[in-house]
XYZ file of C-alpha atoms in Angstrom:
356
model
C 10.972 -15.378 40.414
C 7.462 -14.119 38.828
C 9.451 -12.629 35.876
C 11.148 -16.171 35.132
C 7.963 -17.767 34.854
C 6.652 -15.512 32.709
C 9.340 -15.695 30.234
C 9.729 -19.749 30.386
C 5.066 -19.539 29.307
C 6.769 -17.408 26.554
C 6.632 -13.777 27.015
C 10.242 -11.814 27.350
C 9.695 -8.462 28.601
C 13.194 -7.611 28.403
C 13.506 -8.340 24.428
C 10.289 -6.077 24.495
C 12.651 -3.798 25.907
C 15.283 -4.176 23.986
C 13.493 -3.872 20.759
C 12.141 -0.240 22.186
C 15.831 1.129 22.714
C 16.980 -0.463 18.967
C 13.982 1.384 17.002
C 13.769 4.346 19.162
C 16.585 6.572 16.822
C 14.871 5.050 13.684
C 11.480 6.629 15.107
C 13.027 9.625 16.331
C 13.942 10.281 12.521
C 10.546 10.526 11.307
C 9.784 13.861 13.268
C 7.642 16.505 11.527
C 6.216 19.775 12.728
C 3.403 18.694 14.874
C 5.205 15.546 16.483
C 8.209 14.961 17.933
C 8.050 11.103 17.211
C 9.045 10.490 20.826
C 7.917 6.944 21.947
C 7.750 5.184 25.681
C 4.410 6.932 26.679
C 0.854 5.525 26.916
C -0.288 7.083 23.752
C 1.236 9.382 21.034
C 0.760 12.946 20.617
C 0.196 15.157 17.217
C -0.302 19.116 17.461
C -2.220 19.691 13.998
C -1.782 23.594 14.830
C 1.859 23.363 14.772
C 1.426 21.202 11.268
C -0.100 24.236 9.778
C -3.804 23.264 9.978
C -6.863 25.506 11.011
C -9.585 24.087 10.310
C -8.826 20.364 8.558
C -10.979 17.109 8.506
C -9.639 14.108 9.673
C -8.944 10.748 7.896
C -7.910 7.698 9.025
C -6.839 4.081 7.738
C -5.936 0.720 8.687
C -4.538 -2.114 7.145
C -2.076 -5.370 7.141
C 0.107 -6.314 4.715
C -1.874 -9.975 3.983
C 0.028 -13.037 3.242
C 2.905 -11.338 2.186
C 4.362 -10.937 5.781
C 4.661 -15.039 4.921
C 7.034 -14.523 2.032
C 9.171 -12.354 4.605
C 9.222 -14.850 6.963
C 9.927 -17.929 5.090
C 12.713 -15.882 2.987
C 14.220 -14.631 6.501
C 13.530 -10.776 4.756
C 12.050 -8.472 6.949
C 13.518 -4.966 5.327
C 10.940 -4.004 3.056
C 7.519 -5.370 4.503
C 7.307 -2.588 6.970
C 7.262 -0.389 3.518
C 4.153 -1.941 2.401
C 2.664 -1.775 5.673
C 3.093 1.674 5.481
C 2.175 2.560 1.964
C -1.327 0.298 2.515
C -2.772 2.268 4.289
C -1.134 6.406 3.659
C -2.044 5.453 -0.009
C -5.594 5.108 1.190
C -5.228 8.228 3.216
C -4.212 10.501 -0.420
C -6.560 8.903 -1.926
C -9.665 11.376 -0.075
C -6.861 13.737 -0.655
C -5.620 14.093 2.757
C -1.908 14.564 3.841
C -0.377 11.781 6.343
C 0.096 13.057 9.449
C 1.144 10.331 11.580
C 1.568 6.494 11.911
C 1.236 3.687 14.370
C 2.063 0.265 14.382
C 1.395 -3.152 15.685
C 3.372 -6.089 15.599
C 2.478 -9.948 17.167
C 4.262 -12.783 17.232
C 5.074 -16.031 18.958
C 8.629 -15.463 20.652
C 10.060 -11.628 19.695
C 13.323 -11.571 18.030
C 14.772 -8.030 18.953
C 16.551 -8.055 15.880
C 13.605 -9.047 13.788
C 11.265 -6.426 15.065
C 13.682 -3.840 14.518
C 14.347 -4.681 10.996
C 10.597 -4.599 10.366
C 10.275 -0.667 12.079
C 13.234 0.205 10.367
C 10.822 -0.187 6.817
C 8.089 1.432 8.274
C 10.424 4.214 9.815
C 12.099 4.669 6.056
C 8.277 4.634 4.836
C 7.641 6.975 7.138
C 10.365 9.769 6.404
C 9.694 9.529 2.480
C 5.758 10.400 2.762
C 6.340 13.071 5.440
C 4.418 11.160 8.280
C 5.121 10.887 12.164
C 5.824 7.131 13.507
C 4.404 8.548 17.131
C 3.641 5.300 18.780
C 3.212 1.497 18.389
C 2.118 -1.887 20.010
C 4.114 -5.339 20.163
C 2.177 -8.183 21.610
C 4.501 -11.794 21.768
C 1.336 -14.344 22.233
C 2.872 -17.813 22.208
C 0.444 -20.290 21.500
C -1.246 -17.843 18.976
C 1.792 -17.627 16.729
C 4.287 -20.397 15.574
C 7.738 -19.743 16.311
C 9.257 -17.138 14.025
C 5.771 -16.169 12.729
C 4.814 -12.534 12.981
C 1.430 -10.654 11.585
C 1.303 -6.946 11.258
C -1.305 -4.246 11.319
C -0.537 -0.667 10.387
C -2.963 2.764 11.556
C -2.672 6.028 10.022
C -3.930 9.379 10.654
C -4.258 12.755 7.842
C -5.904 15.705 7.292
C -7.376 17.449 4.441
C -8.917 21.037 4.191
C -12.799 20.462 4.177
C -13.189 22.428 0.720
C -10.075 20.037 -0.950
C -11.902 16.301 0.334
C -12.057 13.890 -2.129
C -13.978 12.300 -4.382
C -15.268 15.636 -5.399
C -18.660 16.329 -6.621
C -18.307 17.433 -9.853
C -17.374 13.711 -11.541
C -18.688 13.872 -14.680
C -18.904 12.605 -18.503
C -16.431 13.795 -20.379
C -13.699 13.527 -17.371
C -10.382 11.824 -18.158
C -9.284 8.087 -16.230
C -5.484 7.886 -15.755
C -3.463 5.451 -14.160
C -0.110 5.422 -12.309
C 2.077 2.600 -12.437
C 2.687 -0.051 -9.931
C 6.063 -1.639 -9.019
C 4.720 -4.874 -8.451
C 2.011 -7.446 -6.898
C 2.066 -4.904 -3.560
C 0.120 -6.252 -0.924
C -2.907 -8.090 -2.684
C -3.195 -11.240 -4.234
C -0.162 -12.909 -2.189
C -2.489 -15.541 -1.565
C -3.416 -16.493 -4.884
C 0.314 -15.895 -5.898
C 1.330 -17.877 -2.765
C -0.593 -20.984 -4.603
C 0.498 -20.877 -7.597
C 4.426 -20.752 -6.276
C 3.339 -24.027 -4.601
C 1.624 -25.511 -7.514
C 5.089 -24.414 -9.698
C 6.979 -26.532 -7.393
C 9.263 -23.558 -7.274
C 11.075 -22.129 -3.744
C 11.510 -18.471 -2.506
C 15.275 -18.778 -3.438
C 14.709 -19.903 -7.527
C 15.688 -17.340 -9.999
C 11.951 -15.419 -10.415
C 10.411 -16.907 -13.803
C 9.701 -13.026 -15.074
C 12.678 -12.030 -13.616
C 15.754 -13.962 -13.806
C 18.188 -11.760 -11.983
C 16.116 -12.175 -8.932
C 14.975 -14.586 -6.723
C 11.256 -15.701 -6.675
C 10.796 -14.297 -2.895
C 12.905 -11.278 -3.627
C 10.856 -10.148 -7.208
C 7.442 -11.073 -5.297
C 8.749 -8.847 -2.020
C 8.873 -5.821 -3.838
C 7.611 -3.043 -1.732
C 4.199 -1.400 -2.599
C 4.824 1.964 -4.577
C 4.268 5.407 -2.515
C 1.931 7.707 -3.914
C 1.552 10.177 -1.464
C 4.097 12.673 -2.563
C 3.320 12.826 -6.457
C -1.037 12.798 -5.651
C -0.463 15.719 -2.878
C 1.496 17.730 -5.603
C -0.748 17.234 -8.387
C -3.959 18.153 -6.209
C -1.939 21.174 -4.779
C -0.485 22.107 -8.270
C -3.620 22.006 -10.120
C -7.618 21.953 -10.012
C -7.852 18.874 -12.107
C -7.975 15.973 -9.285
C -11.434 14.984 -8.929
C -10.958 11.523 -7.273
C -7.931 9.079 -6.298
C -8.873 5.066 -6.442
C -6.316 3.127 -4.583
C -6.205 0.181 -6.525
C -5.920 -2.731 -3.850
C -7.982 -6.282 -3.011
C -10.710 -6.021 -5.482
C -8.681 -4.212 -8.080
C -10.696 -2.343 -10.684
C -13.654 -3.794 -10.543
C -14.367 -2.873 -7.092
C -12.065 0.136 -6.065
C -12.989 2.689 -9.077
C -16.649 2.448 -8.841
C -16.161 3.361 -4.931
C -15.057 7.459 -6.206
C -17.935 7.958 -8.836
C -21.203 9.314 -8.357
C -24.687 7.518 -9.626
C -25.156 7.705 -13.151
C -21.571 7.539 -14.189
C -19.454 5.007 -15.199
C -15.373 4.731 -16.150
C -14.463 3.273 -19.451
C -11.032 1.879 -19.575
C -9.028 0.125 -21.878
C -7.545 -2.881 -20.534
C -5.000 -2.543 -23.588
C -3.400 0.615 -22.409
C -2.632 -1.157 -19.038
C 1.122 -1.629 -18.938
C 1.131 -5.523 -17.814
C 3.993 -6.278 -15.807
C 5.726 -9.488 -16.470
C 4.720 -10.628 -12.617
C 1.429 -10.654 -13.698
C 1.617 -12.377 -16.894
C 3.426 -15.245 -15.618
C 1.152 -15.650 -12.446
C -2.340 -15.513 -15.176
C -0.360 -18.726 -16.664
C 0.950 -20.621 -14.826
C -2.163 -20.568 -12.369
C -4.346 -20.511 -15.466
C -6.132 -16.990 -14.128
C -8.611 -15.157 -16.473
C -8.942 -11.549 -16.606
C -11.623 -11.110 -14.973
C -10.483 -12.847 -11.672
C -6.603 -11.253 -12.371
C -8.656 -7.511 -12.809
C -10.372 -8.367 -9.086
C -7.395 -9.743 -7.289
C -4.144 -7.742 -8.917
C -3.264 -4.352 -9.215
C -2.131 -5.761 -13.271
C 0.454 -3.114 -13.538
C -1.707 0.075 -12.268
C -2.086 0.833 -8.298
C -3.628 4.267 -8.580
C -6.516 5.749 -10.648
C -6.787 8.874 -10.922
C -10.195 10.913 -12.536
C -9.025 14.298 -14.086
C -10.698 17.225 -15.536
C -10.316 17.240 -19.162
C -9.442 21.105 -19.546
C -6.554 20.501 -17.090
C -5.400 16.881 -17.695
C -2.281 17.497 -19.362
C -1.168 19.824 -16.190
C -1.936 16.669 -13.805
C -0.205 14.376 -15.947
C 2.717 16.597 -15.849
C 2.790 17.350 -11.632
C 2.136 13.384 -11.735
C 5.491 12.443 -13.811
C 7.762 15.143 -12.578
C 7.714 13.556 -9.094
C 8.199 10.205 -10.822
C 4.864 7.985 -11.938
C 4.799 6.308 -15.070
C 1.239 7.498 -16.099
C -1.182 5.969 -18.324
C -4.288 6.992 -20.367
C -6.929 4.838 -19.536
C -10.050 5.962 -20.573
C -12.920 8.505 -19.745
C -15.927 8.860 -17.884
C -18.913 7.932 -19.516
C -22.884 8.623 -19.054
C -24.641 5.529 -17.204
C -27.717 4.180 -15.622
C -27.582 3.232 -12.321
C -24.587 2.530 -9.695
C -21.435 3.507 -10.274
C -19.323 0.668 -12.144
C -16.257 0.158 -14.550
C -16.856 -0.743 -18.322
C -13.679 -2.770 -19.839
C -12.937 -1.989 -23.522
C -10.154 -4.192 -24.818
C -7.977 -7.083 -22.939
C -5.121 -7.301 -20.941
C -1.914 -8.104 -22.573
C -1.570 -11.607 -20.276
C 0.906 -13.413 -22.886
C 3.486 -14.424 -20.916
C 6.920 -16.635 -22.488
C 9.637 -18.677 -20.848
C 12.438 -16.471 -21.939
């Protein structure tokens, strides 16, 4: 039969199948007005009149998770790397201040693993529900002879809106403004490379109690999802005027994220002593012998969202900001400065890291 010869070059399009039927109630549990996060079709649908919108501009994202989808794999994990997927690329969406809509997915591989697939949607489904966003549609290729057996690679699109007169980075950045950060839980999804290395280097496996973290293994600690910021950034630009700009703080870290929401002739002073260093990042500095200028441009070091503020109505952000849970930190201001954009470090990184 046709069918059996496709499956024995490597394609199964009844596991396709099967993985359909097993995320289809995880999917259908991400509904919001505007979609009914039905799948099966040829493409997915989202009303933005029944969301509420009249006259909104669009945003949209992509993004992968990196290396990390290796950790998963290798540690046989695949609950929480559907989170990140998510969060990589709604966090960009909040950033221009712009409310997630809806989501779609696409997973390769060599061979598909029903099972396996299903545990990955199930993240980006939970992702999904706690940011308020559609999962409307997805892809799943199975490419043997592209993929090693058991490998998998993911890419993650999402779709927002924002009210033309609310778009961010606003126009009014200026001297005097205040830099905050919000706290990260972790590496996220940047750096895994690097942090993949020095693992190796450390002669350490995925399964060894985490150096920094004792009561954890290695690949657990390093899989911890990337933070959600969408629900604590939409309430602090609806709950006040002091949001001028949202950085996402991901591959290129400070140096190359914050400059990207500030106007010519400004720059952001921060001091690197204020950021809350988490022990992740102290022990990857040392034991891959990193400086801080390569750990500022490839980690989040503790902070994966910068926000600019208004000074008259800081304390009103920082408030809206902490209520709906974010550890926030003082960073700095916004300083007068010729030319492009850029970021002017005061102060070092607490790096010191100890065997405990």
């Amino acid at each position: 039969m046709d069918e059996a010869r496709y499956a024995a070059a490597g394609v199964d399009i009844d596991a396709g199948n099967r993985l359909v039927e097993l995320i289809k109630p995880l999917v259908r549990r991400t509904a919001r007005a505007g979609a009914d996060a039905e799948i099966g079709g040829f493409g997915g649908l989202f009303d933005l009149k029944a969301a509420g919108f009249s006259d909104p501009l669009l945003v949209a994202a992509t993004d992968g998770v990196g290396t990390k989808v290796k950790i998963a794999v290798e540690m046989s994990r695949h609950d929480t790397i559907g989170i990140d997927l998510v969060a990589m690329s709604v966090n960009d969406l909040v950033a221009q201040g712009a409310e997630p809509l809806f989501f779609l997915d696409y997973f390769a591989c060599g061979t598909l693993d029903p099972a396996v697939g299903a545990a990955v949607v199930a993240g980006i489904a939970a992702a999904c529900r706690k940011v308020h966003c559609a999962l409307i549609g997805g892809e799943t290729a199975e490419m043997p002879g592209i993929y090693q057996a058991g490998d998998y690679d993911l890419a993650g699109f999402a779709v927002g809106a924002v009210a033309r007169d609310r778009l961010l980075p606003r126009g009014d950045i200026a001297p005097g403004d205040v830099v905050i950060g919000l706290a990260s839980s972790g590496v996220h999804a940047n750096g895994l490379s690097l942090a993949r290395r020095i693992v190796a280097e450390a002669k350490l496996g995925w399964d060894a109690p985490a150096p920094f973290e004792p009561a954890r293994s290695l690949g657990e600690a390093l899989l911890t999802p990337t933070r959600l910021y969408v629900k604590s950034c939409l309430a602090a630009l609806r709950g006040t005027k002091a949001v001028k700009a949202l950085a996402h703080i991901t591959g290129g870290g400070f140096v190359d994220n914050v400059p990207r929401v500030l106007p010519p002739g400004v720059a952001a002073a921060l001091d690197l002593s204020r950021v809350p260093v988490p022990p992740v990042f102290k022990w990857l500095a040392t034991a891959g012998a990193v400086g801080q200028r390569e750990m500022l441009r490839t980690f989040n070091c503790g902070i994966g969202m910068v926000a600019v503020l208004d000074a008259s109505a800081a304390e009103a952000a920082r408030e809206q900001f902490a209520v709906n849970g974010e550890t926030v930190v003082r960073l700095g201001e916004i300083i007068a400065a010729d030319g492009e954009p850029r970021v002017d470090f005061r102060g070092r990184l607490d790096l010191s890291w100890q065997a405990a």
